[in-house]
mmCIF file with all atom_site columns, C-alpha atoms in Angstrom:
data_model
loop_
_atom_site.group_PDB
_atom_site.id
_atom_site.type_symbol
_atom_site.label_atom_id
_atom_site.label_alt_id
_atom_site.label_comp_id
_atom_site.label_asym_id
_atom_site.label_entity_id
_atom_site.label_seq_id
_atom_site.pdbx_PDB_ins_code
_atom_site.Cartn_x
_atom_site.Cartn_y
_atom_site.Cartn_z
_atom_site.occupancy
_atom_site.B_iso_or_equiv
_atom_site.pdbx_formal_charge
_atom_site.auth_seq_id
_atom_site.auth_comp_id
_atom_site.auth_asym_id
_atom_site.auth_atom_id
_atom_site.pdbx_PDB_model_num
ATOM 1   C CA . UNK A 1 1   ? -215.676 -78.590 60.109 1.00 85.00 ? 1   UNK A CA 1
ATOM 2   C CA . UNK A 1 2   ? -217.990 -79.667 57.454 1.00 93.00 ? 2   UNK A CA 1
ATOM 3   C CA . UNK A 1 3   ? -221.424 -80.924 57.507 1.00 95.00 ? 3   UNK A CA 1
ATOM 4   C CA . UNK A 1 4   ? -223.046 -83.480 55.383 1.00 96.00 ? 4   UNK A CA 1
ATOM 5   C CA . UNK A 1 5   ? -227.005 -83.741 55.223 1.00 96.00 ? 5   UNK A CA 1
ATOM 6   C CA . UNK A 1 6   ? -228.539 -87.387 53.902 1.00 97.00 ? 6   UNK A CA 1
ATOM 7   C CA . UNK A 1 7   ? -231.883 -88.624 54.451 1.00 98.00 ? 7   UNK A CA 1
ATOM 8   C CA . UNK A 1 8   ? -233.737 -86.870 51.348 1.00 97.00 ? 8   UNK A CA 1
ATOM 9   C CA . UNK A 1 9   ? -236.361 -88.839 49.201 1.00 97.00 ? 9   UNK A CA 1
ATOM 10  C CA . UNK A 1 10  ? -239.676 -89.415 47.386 1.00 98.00 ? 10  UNK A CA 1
ATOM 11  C CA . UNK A 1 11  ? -242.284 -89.924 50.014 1.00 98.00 ? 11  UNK A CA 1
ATOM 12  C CA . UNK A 1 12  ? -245.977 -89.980 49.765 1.00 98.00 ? 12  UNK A CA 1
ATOM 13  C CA . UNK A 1 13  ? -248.417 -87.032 51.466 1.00 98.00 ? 13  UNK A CA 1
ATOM 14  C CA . UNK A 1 14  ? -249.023 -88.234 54.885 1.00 98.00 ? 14  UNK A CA 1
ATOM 15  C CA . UNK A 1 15  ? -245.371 -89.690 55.188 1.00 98.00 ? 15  UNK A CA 1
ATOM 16  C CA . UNK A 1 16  ? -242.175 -89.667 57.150 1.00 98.00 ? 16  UNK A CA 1
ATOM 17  C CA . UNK A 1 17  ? -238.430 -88.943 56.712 1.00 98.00 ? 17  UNK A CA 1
ATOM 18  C CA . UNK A 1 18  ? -235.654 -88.299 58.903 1.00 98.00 ? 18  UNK A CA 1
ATOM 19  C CA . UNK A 1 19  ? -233.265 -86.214 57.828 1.00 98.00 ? 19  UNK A CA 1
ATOM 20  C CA . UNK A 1 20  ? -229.263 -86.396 59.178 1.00 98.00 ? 20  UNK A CA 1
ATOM 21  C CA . UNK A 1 21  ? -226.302 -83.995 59.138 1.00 97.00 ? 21  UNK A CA 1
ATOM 22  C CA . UNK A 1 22  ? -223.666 -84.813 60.494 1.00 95.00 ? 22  UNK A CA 1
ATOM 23  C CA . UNK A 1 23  ? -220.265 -82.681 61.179 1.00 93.00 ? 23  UNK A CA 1
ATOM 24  C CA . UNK A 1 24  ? -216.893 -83.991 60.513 1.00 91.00 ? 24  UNK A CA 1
ATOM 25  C CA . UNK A 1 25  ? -215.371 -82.499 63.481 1.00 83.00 ? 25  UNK A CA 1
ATOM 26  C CA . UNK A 1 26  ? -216.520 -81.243 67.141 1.00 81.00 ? 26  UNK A CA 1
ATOM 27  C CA . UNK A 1 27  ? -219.646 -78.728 67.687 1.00 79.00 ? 27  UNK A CA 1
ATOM 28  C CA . UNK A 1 28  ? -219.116 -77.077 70.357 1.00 80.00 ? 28  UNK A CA 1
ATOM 29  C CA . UNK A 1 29  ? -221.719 -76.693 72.844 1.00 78.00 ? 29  UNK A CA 1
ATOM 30  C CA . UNK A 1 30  ? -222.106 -72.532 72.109 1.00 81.00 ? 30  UNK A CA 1
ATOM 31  C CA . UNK A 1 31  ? -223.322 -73.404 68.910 1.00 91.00 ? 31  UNK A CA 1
ATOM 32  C CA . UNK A 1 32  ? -226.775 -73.555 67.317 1.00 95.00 ? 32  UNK A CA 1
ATOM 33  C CA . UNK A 1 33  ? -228.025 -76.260 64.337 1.00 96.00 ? 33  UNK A CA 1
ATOM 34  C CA . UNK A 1 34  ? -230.556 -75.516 62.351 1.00 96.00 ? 34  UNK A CA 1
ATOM 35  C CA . UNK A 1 35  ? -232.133 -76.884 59.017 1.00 98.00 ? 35  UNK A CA 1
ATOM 36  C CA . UNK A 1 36  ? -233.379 -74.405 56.488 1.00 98.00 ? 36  UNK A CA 1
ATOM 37  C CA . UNK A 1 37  ? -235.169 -75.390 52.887 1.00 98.00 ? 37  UNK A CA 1
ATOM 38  C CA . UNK A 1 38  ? -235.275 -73.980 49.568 1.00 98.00 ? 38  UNK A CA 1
ATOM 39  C CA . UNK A 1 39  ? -238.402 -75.009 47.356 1.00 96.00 ? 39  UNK A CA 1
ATOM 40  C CA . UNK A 1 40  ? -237.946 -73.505 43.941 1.00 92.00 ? 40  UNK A CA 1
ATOM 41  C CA . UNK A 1 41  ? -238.405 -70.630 43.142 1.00 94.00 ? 41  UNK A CA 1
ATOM 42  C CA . UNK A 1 42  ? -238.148 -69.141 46.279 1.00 96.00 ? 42  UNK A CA 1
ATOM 43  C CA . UNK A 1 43  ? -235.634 -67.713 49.373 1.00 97.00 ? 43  UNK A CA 1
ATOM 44  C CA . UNK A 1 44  ? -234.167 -70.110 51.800 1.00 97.00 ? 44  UNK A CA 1
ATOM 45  C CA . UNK A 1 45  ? -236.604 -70.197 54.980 1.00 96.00 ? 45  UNK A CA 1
ATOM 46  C CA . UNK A 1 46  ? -236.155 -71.269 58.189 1.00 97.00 ? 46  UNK A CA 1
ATOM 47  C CA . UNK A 1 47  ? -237.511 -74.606 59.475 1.00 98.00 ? 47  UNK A CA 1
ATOM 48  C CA . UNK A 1 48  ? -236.413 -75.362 62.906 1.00 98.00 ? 48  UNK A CA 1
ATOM 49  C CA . UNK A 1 49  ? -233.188 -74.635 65.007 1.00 98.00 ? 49  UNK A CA 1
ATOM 50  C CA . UNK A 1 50  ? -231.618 -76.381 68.534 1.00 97.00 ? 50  UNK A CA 1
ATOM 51  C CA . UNK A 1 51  ? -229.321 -74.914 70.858 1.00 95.00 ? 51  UNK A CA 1
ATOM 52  C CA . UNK A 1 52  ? -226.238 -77.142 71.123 1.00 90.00 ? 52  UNK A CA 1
ATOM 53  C CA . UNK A 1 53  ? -225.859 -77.533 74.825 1.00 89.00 ? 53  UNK A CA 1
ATOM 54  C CA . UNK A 1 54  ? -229.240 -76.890 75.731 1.00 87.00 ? 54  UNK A CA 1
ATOM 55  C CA . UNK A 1 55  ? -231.221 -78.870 73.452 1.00 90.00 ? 55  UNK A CA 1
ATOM 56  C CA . UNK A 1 56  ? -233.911 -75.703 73.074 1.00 95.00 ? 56  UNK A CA 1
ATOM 57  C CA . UNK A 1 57  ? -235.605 -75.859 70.350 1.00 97.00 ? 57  UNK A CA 1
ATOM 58  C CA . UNK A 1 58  ? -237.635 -73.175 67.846 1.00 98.00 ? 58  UNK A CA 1
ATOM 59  C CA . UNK A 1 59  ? -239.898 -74.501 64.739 1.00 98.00 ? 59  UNK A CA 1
ATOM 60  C CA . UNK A 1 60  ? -241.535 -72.325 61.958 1.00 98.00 ? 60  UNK A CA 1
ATOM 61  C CA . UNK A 1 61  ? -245.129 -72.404 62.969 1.00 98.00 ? 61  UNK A CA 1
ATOM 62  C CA . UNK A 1 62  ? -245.892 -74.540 59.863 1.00 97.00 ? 62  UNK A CA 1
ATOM 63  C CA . UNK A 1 63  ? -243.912 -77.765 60.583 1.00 98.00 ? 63  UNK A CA 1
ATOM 64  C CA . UNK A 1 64  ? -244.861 -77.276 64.527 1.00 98.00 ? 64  UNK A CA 1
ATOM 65  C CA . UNK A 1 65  ? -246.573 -80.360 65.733 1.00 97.00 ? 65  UNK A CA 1
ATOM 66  C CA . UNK A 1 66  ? -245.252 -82.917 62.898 1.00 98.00 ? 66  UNK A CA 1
ATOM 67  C CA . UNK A 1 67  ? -241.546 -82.025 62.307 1.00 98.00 ? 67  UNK A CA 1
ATOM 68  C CA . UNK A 1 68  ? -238.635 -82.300 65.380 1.00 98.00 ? 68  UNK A CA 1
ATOM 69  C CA . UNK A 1 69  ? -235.267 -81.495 65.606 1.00 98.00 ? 69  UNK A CA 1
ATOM 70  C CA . UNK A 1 70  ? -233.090 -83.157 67.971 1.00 96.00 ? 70  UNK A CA 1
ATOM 71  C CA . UNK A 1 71  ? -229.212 -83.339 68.075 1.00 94.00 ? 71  UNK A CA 1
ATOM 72  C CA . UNK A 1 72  ? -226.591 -86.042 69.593 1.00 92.00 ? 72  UNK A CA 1
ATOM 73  C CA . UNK A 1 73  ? -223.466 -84.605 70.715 1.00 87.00 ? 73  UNK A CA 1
ATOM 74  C CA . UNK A 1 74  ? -221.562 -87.885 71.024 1.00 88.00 ? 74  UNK A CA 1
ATOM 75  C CA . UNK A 1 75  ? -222.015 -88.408 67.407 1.00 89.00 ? 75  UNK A CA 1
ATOM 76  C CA . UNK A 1 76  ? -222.065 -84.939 66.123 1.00 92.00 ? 76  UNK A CA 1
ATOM 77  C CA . UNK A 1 77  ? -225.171 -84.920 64.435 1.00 94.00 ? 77  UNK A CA 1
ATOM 78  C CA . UNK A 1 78  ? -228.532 -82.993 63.988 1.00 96.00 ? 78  UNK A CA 1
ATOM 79  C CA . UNK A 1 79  ? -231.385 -84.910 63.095 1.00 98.00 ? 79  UNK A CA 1
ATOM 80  C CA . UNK A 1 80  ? -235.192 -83.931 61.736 1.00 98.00 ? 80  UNK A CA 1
ATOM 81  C CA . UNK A 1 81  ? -238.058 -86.058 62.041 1.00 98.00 ? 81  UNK A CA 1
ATOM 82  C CA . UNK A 1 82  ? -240.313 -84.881 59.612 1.00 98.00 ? 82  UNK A CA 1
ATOM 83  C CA . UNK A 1 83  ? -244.123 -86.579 59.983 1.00 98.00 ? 83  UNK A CA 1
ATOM 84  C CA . UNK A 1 84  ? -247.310 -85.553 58.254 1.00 98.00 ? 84  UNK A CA 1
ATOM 85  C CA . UNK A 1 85  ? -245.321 -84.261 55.355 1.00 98.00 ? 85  UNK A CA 1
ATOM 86  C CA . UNK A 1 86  ? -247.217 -82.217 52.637 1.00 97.00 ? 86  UNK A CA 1
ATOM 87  C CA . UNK A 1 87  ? -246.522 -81.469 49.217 1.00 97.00 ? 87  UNK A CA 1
ATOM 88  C CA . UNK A 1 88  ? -246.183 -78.125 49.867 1.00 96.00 ? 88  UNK A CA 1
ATOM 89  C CA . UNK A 1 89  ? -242.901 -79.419 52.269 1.00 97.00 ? 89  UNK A CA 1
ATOM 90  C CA . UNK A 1 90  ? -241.271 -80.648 49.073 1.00 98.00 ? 90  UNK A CA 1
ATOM 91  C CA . UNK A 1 91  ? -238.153 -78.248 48.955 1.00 98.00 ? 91  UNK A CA 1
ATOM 92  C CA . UNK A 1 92  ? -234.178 -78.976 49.239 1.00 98.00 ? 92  UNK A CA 1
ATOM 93  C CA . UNK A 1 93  ? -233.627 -79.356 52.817 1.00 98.00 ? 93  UNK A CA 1
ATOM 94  C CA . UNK A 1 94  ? -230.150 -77.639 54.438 1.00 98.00 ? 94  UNK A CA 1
ATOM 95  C CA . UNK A 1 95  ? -228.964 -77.878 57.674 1.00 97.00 ? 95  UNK A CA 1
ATOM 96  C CA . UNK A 1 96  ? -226.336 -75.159 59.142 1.00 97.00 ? 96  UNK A CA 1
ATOM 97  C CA . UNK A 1 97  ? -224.313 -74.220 61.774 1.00 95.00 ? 97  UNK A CA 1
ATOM 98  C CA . UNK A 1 98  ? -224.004 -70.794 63.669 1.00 94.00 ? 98  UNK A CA 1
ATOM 99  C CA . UNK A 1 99  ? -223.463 -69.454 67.304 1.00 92.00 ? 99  UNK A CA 1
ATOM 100 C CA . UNK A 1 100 ? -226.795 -66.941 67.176 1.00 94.00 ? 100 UNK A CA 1
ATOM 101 C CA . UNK A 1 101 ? -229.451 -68.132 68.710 1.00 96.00 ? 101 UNK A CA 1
ATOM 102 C CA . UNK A 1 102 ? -231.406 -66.756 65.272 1.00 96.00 ? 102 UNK A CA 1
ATOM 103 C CA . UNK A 1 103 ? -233.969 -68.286 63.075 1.00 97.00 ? 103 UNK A CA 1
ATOM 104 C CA . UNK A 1 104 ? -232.172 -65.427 60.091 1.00 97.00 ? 104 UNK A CA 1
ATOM 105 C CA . UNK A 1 105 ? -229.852 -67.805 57.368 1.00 97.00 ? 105 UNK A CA 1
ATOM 106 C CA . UNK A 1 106 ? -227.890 -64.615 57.822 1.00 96.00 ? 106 UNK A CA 1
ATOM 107 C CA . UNK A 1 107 ? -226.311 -65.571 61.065 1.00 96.00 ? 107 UNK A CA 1
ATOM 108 C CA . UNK A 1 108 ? -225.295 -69.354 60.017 1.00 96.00 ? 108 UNK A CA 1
ATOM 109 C CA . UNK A 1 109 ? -222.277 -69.597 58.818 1.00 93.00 ? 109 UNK A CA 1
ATOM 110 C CA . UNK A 1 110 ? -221.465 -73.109 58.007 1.00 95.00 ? 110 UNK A CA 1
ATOM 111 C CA . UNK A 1 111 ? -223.650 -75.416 55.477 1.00 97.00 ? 111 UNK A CA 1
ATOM 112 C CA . UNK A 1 112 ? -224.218 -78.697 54.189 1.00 96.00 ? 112 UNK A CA 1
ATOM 113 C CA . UNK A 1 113 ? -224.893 -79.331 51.083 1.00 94.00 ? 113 UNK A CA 1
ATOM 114 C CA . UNK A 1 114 ? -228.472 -79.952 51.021 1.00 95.00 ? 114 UNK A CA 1
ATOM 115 C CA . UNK A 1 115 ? -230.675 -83.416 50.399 1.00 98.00 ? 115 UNK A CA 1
ATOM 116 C CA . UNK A 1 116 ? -233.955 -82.865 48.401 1.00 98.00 ? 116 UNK A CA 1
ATOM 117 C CA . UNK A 1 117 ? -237.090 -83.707 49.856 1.00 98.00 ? 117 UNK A CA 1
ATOM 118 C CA . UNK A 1 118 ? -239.838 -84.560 47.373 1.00 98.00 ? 118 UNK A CA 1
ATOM 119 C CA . UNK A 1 119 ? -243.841 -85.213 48.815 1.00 98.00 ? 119 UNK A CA 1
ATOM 120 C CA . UNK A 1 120 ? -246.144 -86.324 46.081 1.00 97.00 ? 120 UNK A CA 1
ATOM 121 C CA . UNK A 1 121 ? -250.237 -85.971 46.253 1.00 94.00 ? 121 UNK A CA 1
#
């Protein structure tokens, strides 16, 4: 399985974006999504994760309230709504796969590739 994140851009402060990744085979419902982002200079962090089967959801306490993660099953994709974005949310955006229910990048083990997410003032 391989996963493939799209839905990166320019946007303005205040904006929206929706991020996609979708897998080119099955997830199976044990496993947990997540996106991550990079901005430079710094570690990977954790943004928000979804349990497959479940649907629960966590969110890094500074996207809570404007971004959302949601998956579809059917089409084997994770999505993230991101509203409200800030300039400070301007970071490569990954999305990964794992079977911990863990907010740690040390317990995905599957990536996309990334899609860069650029907020201007």
């Amino acid at each position: 399985v391989q996963l493939q994140a799209s839905g990166g851009g320019l946007v303005q402060a205040g904006g929206s974006l929706r991020l996609s990744c979708a897998a080119s085979g099955r997830i199976y419902s044990s496993s947990v999504a997540g996106w991550f982002r990079q901005a430079p200079g710094k570690e990977r962090d954790f943004v928000a994760i979804v349990r497959w089967s479940r649907g629960s959801t966590i969110y890094a306490d500074s996207v809570k309230g404007r971004f959302t993660i949601s998956r579809d099953s059917a089409e084997h994709t994770v999505y993230l709504q991101m509203n409200s974005l800030k300039p400070e949310n301007t970071a490569v955006y990954y999305c990964a796969k794992g079977v911990h229910w863990s907010t740690s990048t040390r317990d995905y083990n599957l990536w996309g590739q990334g899609t860069l997410v650029t907020v201007s003032s």
